mmCIF file of C-alpha atoms and ligand atoms in Angstrom:
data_model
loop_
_atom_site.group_PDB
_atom_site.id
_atom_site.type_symbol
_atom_site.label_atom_id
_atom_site.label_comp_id
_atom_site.label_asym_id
_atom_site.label_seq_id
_atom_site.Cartn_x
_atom_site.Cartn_y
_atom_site.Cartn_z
ATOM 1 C CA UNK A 882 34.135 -11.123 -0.070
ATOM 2 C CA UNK A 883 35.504 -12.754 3.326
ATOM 3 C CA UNK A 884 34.576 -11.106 7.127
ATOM 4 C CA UNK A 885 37.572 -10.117 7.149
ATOM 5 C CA UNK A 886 37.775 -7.292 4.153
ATOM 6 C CA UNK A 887 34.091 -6.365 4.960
ATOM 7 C CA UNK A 888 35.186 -5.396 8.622
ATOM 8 C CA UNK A 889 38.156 -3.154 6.660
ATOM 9 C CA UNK A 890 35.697 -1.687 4.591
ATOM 10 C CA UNK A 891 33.228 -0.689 7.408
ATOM 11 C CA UNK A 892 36.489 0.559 9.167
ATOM 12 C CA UNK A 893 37.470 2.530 5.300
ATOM 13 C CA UNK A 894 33.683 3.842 5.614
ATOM 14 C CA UNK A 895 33.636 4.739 9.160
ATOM 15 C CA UNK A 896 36.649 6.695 8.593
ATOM 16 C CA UNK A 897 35.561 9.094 5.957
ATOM 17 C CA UNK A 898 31.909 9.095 7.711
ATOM 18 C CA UNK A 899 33.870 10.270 10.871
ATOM 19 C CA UNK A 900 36.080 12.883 8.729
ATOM 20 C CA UNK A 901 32.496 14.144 6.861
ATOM 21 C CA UNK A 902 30.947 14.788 10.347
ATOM 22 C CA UNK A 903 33.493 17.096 11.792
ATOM 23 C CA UNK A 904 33.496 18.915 8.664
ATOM 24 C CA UNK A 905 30.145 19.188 8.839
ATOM 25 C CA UNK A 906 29.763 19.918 12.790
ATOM 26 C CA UNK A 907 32.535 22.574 12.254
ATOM 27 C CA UNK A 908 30.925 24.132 9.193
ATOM 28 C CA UNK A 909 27.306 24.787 11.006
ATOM 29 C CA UNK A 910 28.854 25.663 14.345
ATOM 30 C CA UNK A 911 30.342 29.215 12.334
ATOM 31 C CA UNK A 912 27.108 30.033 10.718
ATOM 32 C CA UNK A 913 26.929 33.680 12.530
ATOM 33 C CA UNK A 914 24.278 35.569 11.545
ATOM 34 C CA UNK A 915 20.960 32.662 11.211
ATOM 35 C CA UNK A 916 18.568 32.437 13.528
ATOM 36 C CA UNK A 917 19.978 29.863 16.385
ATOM 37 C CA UNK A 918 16.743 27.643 15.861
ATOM 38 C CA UNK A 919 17.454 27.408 12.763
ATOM 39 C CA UNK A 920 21.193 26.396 13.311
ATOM 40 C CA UNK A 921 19.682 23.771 15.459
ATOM 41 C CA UNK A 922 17.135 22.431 13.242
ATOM 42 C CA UNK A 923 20.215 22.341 10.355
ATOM 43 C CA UNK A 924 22.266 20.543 12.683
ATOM 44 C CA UNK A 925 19.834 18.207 13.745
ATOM 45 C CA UNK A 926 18.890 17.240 10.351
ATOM 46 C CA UNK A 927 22.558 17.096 8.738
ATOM 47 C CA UNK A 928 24.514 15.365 12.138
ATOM 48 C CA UNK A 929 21.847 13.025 13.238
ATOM 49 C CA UNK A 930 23.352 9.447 11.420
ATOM 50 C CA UNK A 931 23.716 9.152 7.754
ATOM 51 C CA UNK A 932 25.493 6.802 5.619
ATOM 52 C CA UNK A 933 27.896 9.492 3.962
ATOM 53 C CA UNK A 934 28.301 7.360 1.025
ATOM 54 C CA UNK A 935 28.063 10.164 -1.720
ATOM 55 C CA UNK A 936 31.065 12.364 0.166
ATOM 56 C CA UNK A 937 32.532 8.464 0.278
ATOM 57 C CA UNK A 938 32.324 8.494 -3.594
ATOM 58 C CA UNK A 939 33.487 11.886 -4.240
ATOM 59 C CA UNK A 940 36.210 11.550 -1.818
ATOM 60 C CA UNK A 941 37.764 8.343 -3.099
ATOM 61 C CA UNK A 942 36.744 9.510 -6.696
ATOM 62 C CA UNK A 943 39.227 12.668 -5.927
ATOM 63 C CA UNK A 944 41.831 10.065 -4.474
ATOM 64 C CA UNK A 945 41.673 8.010 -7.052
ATOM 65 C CA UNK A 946 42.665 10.647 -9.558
ATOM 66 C CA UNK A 947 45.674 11.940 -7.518
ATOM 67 C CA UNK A 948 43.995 14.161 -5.149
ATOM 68 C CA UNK A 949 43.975 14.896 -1.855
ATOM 69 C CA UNK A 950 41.356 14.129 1.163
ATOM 70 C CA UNK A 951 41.486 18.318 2.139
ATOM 71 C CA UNK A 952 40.373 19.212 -1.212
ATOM 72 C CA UNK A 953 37.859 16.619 -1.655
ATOM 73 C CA UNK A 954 36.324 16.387 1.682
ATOM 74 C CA UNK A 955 34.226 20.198 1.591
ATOM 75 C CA UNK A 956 32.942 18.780 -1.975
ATOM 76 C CA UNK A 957 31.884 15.743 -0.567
ATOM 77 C CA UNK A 958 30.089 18.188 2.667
ATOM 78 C CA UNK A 959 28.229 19.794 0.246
ATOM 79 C CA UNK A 960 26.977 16.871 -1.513
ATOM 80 C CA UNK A 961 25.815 15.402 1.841
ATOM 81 C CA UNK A 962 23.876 19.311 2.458
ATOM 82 C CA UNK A 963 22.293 18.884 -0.830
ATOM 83 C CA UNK A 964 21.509 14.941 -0.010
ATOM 84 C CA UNK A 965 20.050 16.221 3.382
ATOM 85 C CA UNK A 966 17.669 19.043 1.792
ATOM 86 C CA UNK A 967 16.317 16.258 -0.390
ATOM 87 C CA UNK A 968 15.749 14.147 1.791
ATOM 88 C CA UNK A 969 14.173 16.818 4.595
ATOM 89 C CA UNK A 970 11.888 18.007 1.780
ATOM 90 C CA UNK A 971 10.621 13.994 0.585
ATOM 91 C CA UNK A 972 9.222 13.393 4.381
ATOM 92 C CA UNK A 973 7.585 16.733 4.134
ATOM 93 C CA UNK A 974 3.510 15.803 4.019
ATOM 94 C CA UNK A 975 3.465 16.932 0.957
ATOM 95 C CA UNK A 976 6.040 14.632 -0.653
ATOM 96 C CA UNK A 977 6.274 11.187 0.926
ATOM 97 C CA UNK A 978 4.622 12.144 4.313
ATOM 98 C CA UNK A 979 7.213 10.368 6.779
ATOM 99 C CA UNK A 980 7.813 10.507 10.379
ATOM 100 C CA UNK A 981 11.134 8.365 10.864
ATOM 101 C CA UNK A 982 14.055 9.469 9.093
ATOM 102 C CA UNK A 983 18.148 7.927 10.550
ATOM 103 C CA UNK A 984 16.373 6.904 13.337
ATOM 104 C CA UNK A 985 14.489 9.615 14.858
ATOM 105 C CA UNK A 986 11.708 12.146 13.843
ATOM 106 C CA UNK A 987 11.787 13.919 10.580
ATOM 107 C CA UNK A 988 12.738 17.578 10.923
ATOM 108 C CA UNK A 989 9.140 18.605 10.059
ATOM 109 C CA UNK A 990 7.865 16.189 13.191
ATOM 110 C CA UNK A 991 10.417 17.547 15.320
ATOM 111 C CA UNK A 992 10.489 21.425 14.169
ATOM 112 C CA UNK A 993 7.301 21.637 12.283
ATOM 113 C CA UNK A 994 6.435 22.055 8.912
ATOM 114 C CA UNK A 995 7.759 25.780 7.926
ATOM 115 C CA UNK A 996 10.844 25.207 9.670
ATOM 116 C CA UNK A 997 11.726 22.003 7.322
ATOM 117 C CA UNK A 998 11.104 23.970 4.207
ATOM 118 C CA UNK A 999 13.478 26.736 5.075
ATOM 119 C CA UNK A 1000 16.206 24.107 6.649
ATOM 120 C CA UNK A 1001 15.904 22.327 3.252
ATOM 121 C CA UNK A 1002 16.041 25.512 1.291
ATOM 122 C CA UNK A 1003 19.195 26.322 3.730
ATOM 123 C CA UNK A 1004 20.392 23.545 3.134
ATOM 124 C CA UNK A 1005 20.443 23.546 -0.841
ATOM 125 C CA UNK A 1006 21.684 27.144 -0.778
ATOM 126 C CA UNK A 1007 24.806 26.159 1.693
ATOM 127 C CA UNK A 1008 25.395 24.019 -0.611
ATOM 128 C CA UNK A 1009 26.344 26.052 -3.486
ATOM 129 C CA UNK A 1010 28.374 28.665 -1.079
ATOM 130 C CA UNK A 1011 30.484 25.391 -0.498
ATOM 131 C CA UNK A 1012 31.678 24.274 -3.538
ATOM 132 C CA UNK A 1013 31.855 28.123 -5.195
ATOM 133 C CA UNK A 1014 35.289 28.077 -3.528
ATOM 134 C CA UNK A 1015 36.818 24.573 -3.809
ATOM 135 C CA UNK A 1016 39.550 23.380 -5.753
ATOM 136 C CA UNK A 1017 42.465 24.747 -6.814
ATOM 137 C CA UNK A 1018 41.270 27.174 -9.420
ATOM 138 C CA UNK A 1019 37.773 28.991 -10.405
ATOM 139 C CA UNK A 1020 37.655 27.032 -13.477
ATOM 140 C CA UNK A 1021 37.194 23.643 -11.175
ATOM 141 C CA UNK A 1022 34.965 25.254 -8.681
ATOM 142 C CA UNK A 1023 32.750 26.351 -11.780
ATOM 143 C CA UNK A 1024 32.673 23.183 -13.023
ATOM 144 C CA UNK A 1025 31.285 21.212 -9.413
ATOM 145 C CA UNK A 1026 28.671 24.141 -9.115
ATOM 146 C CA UNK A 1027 28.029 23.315 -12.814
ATOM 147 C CA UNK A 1028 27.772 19.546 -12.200
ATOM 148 C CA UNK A 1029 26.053 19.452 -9.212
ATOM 149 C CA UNK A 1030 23.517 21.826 -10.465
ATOM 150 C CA UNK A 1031 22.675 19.506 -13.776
ATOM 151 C CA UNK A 1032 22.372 16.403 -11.056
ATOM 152 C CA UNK A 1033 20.406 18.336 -8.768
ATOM 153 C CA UNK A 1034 18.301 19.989 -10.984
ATOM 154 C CA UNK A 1035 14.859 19.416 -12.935
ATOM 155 C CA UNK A 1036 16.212 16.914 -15.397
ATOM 156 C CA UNK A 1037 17.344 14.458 -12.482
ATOM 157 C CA UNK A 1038 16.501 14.992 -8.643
ATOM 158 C CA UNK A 1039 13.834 17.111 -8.981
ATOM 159 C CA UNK A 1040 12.297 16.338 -12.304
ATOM 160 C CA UNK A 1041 12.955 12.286 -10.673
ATOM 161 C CA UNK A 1042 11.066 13.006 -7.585
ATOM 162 C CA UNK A 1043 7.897 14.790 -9.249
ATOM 163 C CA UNK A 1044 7.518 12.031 -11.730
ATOM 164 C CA UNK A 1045 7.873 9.333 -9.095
ATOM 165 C CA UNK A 1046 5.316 11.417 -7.103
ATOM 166 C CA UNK A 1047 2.791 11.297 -9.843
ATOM 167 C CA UNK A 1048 3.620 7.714 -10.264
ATOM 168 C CA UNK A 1049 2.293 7.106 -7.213
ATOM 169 C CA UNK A 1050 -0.817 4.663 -7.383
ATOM 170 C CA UNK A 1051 -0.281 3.892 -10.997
ATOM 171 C CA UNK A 1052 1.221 1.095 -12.501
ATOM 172 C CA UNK A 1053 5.232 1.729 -14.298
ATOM 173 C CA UNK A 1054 6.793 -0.373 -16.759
ATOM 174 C CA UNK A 1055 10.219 -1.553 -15.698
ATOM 175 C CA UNK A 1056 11.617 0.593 -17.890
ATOM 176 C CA UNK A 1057 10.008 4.032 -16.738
ATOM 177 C CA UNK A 1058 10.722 2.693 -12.723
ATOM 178 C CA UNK A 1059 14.753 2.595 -14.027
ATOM 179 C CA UNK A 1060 14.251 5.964 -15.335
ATOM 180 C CA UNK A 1061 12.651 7.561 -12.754
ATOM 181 C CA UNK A 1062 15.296 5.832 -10.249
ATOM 182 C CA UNK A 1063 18.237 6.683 -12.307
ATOM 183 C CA UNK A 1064 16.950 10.572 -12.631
ATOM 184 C CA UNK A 1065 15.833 10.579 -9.055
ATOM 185 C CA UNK A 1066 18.765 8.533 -7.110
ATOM 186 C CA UNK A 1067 21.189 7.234 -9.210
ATOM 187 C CA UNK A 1068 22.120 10.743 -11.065
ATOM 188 C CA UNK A 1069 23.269 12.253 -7.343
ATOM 189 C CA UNK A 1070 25.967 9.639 -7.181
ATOM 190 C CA UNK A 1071 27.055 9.930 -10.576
ATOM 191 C CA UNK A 1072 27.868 13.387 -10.416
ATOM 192 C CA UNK A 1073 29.025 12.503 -6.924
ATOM 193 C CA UNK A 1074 31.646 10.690 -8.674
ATOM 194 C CA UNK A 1075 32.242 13.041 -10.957
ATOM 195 C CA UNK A 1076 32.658 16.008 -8.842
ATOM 196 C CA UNK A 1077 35.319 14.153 -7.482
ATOM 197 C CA UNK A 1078 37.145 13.668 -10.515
ATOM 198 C CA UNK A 1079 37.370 17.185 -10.910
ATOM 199 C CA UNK A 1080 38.256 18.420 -7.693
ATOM 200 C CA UNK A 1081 41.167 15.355 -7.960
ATOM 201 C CA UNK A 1082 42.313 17.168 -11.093
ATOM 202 C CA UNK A 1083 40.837 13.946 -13.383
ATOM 203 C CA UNK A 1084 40.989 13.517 -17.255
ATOM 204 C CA UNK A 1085 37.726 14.288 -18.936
ATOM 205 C CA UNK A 1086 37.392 10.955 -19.948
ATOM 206 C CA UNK A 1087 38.116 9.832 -16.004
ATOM 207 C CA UNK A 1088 35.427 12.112 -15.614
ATOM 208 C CA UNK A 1089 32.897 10.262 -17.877
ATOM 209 C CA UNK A 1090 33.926 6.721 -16.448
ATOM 210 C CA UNK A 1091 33.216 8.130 -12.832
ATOM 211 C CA UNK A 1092 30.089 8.999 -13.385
ATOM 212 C CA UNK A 1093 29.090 5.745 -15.474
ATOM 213 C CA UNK A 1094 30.099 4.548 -12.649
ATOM 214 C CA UNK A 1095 28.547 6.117 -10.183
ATOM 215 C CA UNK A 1096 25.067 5.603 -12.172
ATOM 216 C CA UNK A 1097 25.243 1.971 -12.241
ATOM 217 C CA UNK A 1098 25.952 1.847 -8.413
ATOM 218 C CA UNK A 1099 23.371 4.602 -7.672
ATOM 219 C CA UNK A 1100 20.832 2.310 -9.763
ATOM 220 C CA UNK A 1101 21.910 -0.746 -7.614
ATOM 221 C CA UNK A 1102 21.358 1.135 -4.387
ATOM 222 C CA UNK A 1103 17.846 2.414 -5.818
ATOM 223 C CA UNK A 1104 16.579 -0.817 -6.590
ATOM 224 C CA UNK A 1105 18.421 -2.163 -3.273
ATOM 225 C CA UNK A 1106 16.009 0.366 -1.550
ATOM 226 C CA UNK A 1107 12.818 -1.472 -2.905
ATOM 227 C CA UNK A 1108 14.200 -4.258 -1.841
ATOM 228 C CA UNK A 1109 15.331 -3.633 1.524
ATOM 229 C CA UNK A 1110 11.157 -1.749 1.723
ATOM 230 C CA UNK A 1111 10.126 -5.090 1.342
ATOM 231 C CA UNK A 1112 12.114 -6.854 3.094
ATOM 232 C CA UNK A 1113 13.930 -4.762 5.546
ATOM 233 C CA UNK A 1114 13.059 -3.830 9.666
ATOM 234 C CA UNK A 1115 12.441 -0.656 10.816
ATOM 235 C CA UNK A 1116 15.483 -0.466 13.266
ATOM 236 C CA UNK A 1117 17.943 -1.165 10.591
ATOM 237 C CA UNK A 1118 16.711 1.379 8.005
ATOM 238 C CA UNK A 1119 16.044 4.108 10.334
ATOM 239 C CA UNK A 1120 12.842 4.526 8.178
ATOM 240 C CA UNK A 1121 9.842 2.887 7.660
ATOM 241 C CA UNK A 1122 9.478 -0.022 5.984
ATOM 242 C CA UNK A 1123 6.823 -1.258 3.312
ATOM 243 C CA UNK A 1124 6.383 2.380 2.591
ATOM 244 C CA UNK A 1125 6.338 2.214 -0.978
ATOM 245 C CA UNK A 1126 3.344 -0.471 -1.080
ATOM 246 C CA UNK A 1127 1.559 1.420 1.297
ATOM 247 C CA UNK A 1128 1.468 4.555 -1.102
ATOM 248 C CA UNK A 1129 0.549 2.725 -3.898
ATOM 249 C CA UNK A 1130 4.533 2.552 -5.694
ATOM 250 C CA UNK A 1131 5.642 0.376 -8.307
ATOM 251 C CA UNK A 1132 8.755 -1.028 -6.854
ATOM 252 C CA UNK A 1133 11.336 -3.030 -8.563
ATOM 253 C CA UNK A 1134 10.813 -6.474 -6.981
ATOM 254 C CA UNK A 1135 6.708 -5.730 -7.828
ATOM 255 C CA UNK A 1136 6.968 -5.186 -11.250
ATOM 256 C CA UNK A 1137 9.636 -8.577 -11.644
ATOM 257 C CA UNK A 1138 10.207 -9.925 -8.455
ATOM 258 C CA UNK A 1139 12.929 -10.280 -5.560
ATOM 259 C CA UNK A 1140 15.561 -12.636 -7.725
ATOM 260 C CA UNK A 1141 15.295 -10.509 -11.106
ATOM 261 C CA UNK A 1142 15.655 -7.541 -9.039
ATOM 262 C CA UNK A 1143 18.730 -8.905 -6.902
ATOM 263 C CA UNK A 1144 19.957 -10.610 -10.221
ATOM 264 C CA UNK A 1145 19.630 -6.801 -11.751
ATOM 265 C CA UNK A 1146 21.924 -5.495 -9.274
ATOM 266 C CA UNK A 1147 24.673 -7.778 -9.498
ATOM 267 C CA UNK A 1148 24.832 -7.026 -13.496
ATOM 268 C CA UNK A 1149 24.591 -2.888 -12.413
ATOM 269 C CA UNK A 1150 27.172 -3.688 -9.534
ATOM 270 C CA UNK A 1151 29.549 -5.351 -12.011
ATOM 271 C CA UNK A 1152 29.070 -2.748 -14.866
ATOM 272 C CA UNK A 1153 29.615 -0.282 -12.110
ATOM 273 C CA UNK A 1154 33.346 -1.724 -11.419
ATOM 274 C CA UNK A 1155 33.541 -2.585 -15.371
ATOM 275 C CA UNK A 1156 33.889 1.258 -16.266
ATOM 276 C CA UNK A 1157 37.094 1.385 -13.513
ATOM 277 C CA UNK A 1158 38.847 -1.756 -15.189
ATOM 278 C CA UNK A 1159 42.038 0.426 -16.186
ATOM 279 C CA UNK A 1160 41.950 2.345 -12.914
ATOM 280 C CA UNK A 1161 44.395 -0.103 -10.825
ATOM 281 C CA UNK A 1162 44.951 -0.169 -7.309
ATOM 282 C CA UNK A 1163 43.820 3.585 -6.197
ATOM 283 C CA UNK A 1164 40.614 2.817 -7.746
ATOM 284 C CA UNK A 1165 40.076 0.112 -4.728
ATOM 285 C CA UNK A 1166 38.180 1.856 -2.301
ATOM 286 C CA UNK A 1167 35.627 2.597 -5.162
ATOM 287 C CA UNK A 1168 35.341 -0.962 -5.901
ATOM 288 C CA UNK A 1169 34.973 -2.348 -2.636
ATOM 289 C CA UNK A 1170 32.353 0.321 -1.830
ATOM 290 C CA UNK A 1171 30.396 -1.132 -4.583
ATOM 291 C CA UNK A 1172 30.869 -5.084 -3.672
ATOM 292 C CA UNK A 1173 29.623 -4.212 -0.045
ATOM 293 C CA UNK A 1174 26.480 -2.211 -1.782
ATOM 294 C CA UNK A 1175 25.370 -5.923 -2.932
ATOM 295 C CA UNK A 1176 25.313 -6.983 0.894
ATOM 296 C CA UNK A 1177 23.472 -3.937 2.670
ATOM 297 C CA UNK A 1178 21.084 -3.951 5.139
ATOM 298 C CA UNK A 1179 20.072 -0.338 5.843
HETATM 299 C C1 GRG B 1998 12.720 16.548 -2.587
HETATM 300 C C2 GRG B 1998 13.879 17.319 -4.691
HETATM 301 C C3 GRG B 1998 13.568 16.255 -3.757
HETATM 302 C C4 GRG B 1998 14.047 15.025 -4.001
HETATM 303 C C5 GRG B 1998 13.874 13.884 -3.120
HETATM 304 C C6 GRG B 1998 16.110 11.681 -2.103
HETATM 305 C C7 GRG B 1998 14.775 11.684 -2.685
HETATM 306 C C8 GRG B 1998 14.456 12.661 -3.768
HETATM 307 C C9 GRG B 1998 13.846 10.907 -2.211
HETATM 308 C C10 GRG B 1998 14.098 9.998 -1.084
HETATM 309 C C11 GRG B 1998 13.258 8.826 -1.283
HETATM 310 C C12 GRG B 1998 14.064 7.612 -1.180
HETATM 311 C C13 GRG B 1998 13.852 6.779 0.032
HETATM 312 C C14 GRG B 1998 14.912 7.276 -2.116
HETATM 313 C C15 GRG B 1998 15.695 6.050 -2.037
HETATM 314 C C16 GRG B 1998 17.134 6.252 -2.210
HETATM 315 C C17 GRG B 1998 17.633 7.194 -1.220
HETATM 316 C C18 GRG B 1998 17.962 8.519 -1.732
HETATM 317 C C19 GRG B 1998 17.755 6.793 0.036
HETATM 318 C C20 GRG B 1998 18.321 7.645 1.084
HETATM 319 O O1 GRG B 1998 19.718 7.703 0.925
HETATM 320 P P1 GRG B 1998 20.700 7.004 1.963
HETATM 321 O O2 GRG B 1998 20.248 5.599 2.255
HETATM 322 O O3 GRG B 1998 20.389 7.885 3.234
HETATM 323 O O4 GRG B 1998 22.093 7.188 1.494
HETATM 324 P P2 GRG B 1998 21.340 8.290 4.448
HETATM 325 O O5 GRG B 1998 20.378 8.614 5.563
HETATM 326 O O6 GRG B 1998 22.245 7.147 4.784
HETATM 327 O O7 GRG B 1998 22.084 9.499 3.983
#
């Protein structure tokens, strides 16, 4: 990929990251009736930086199906609330015990501890409010509460993050490290992908290609992570780095090292854009999201 279609895909991310925000900002700027610390400690959570690459995926997910950016976009908010609870919850000392999150202190740091819970809890709940009323009919809003639920729930995020918790300090085969990244990362932008299929009015089996898609890539990304823990600098991530050996983790690159790992996301990257092969040209944003995945440094 030359500079020159990376700097138009930063400028094709930017856009929708700049589109999510206001949505966002204007959302949690009408919630009348919560306490006003509590507004603050959602905002400060959900505004302060973020990637927006799941409401990237649903958006151009819906587009590529025929939709439109105004029904898409408050499916892809919601995704980014329920991203935000789990992420607000894993610092919690509880989970992974961090202090950094996008660049500044985790909401428990800032607010304290009770105060994360509930904006997580908010957060999640928000969520669902959201998408109960998108799309065009009932039957399409049913099926993103239904979707996101499954992906959100105890077989993937949840049940994903308690098994990698209790995998912590004991030695994974590669094969139960893919399955607790696919359950606890890659699922989210799966059904990411999927909910925008069906908000963009997509064919059941566009449905089922999205989210193969969206699995492979969320896999890449996951093991991208371990990789970028190794190797990556605090100021980029916005995190800290060389968490996962600190807490005892099996990582990707420790269990078969930096070039299997890399080599393993190239083949997820280009399974990824495999399951969009009939998709032509409004699948594009989709694909290049995915070829800039293999070059990311936070
Ligand atoms: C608490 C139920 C519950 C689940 C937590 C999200 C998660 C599960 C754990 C986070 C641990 C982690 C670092 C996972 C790696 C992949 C990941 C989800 C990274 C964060 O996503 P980005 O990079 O974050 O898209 P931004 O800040 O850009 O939104």
């Amino acid at each position: 990929m030359g500079v020159e279609s990376n700097v138009a895909d930063r400028e094709l991310l930017a856009r929708v990251r700049t589109q999510v925000d206001r949505w966002l900002d204007e959302y949690t700027s009408r919630l009348t009736g919560t306490p006003p610390r509590m507004i603050e400690a959602i905002r400060y959570s959900l505004l302060g930086g973020g990637k927006r690459l799941r409401p990237a995926i649903v958006i151009w997910a819906a587009e590529a199906c025929g939709g439109t950016l105004a029904e898409a976009l408050p499916v892809g908010a919601a995704v980014e609330m329920l991203h935000t609870y789990s992420l607000v919850h894993d610092d919690l000392p509880a989970m992974d015990d961090d202090d950094l999150r996008r660049g500044q202190p985790t909401c428990h740091v800032r607010y304290g501890e009770a105060t994360a819970i509930l904006v997580g809890d908010a957060l999640l709940t928000m969520a669902f409010e959201v998408l109960g009323s998108v799309g065009r009919t009932g039957e399409i809003a049913a099926a993103c509460v239904r979707a996101l639920s499954r992906g959100a729930g105890p077989r993937f995020l949840i049940g994903g993050q308690f098994d990698d918790l209790a995998a912590e300090n004991r030695l994974l085969t590669i094969e139960d490290l893919e399955e607790i990244h696919l359950r606890k990362t890659a699922q989210l932008f799966g059904t990411s992908a999927e909910l925008g299929g069906w908000v963009g009015g997509g064919s059941a089996v566009q449905i089922e290609q999205l989210g193969a898609f969206g699995r492979r890539l969320g896999l890449a990304f996951q093991i991208q992570d371990d990789l970028l823990d190794v190797q990556g600098q605090e100021n980029h991530l916005g995190k800290r780095a060389q968490k996962d050996q600190t807490r005892g983790k099996s990582t990707y690159p420790a269990l078969v090292g930096i070039e299997a790992s890399q080599q393993r996301c190239r083949e997820l990257i280009e399974g990824a854009i495999g399951q969009l092969a009939d998709w032509g040209p409004p699948a594009d944003p989709l694909r290049r999201l995915a070829q800039g995945l293999m070059h990311r440094t936070h």
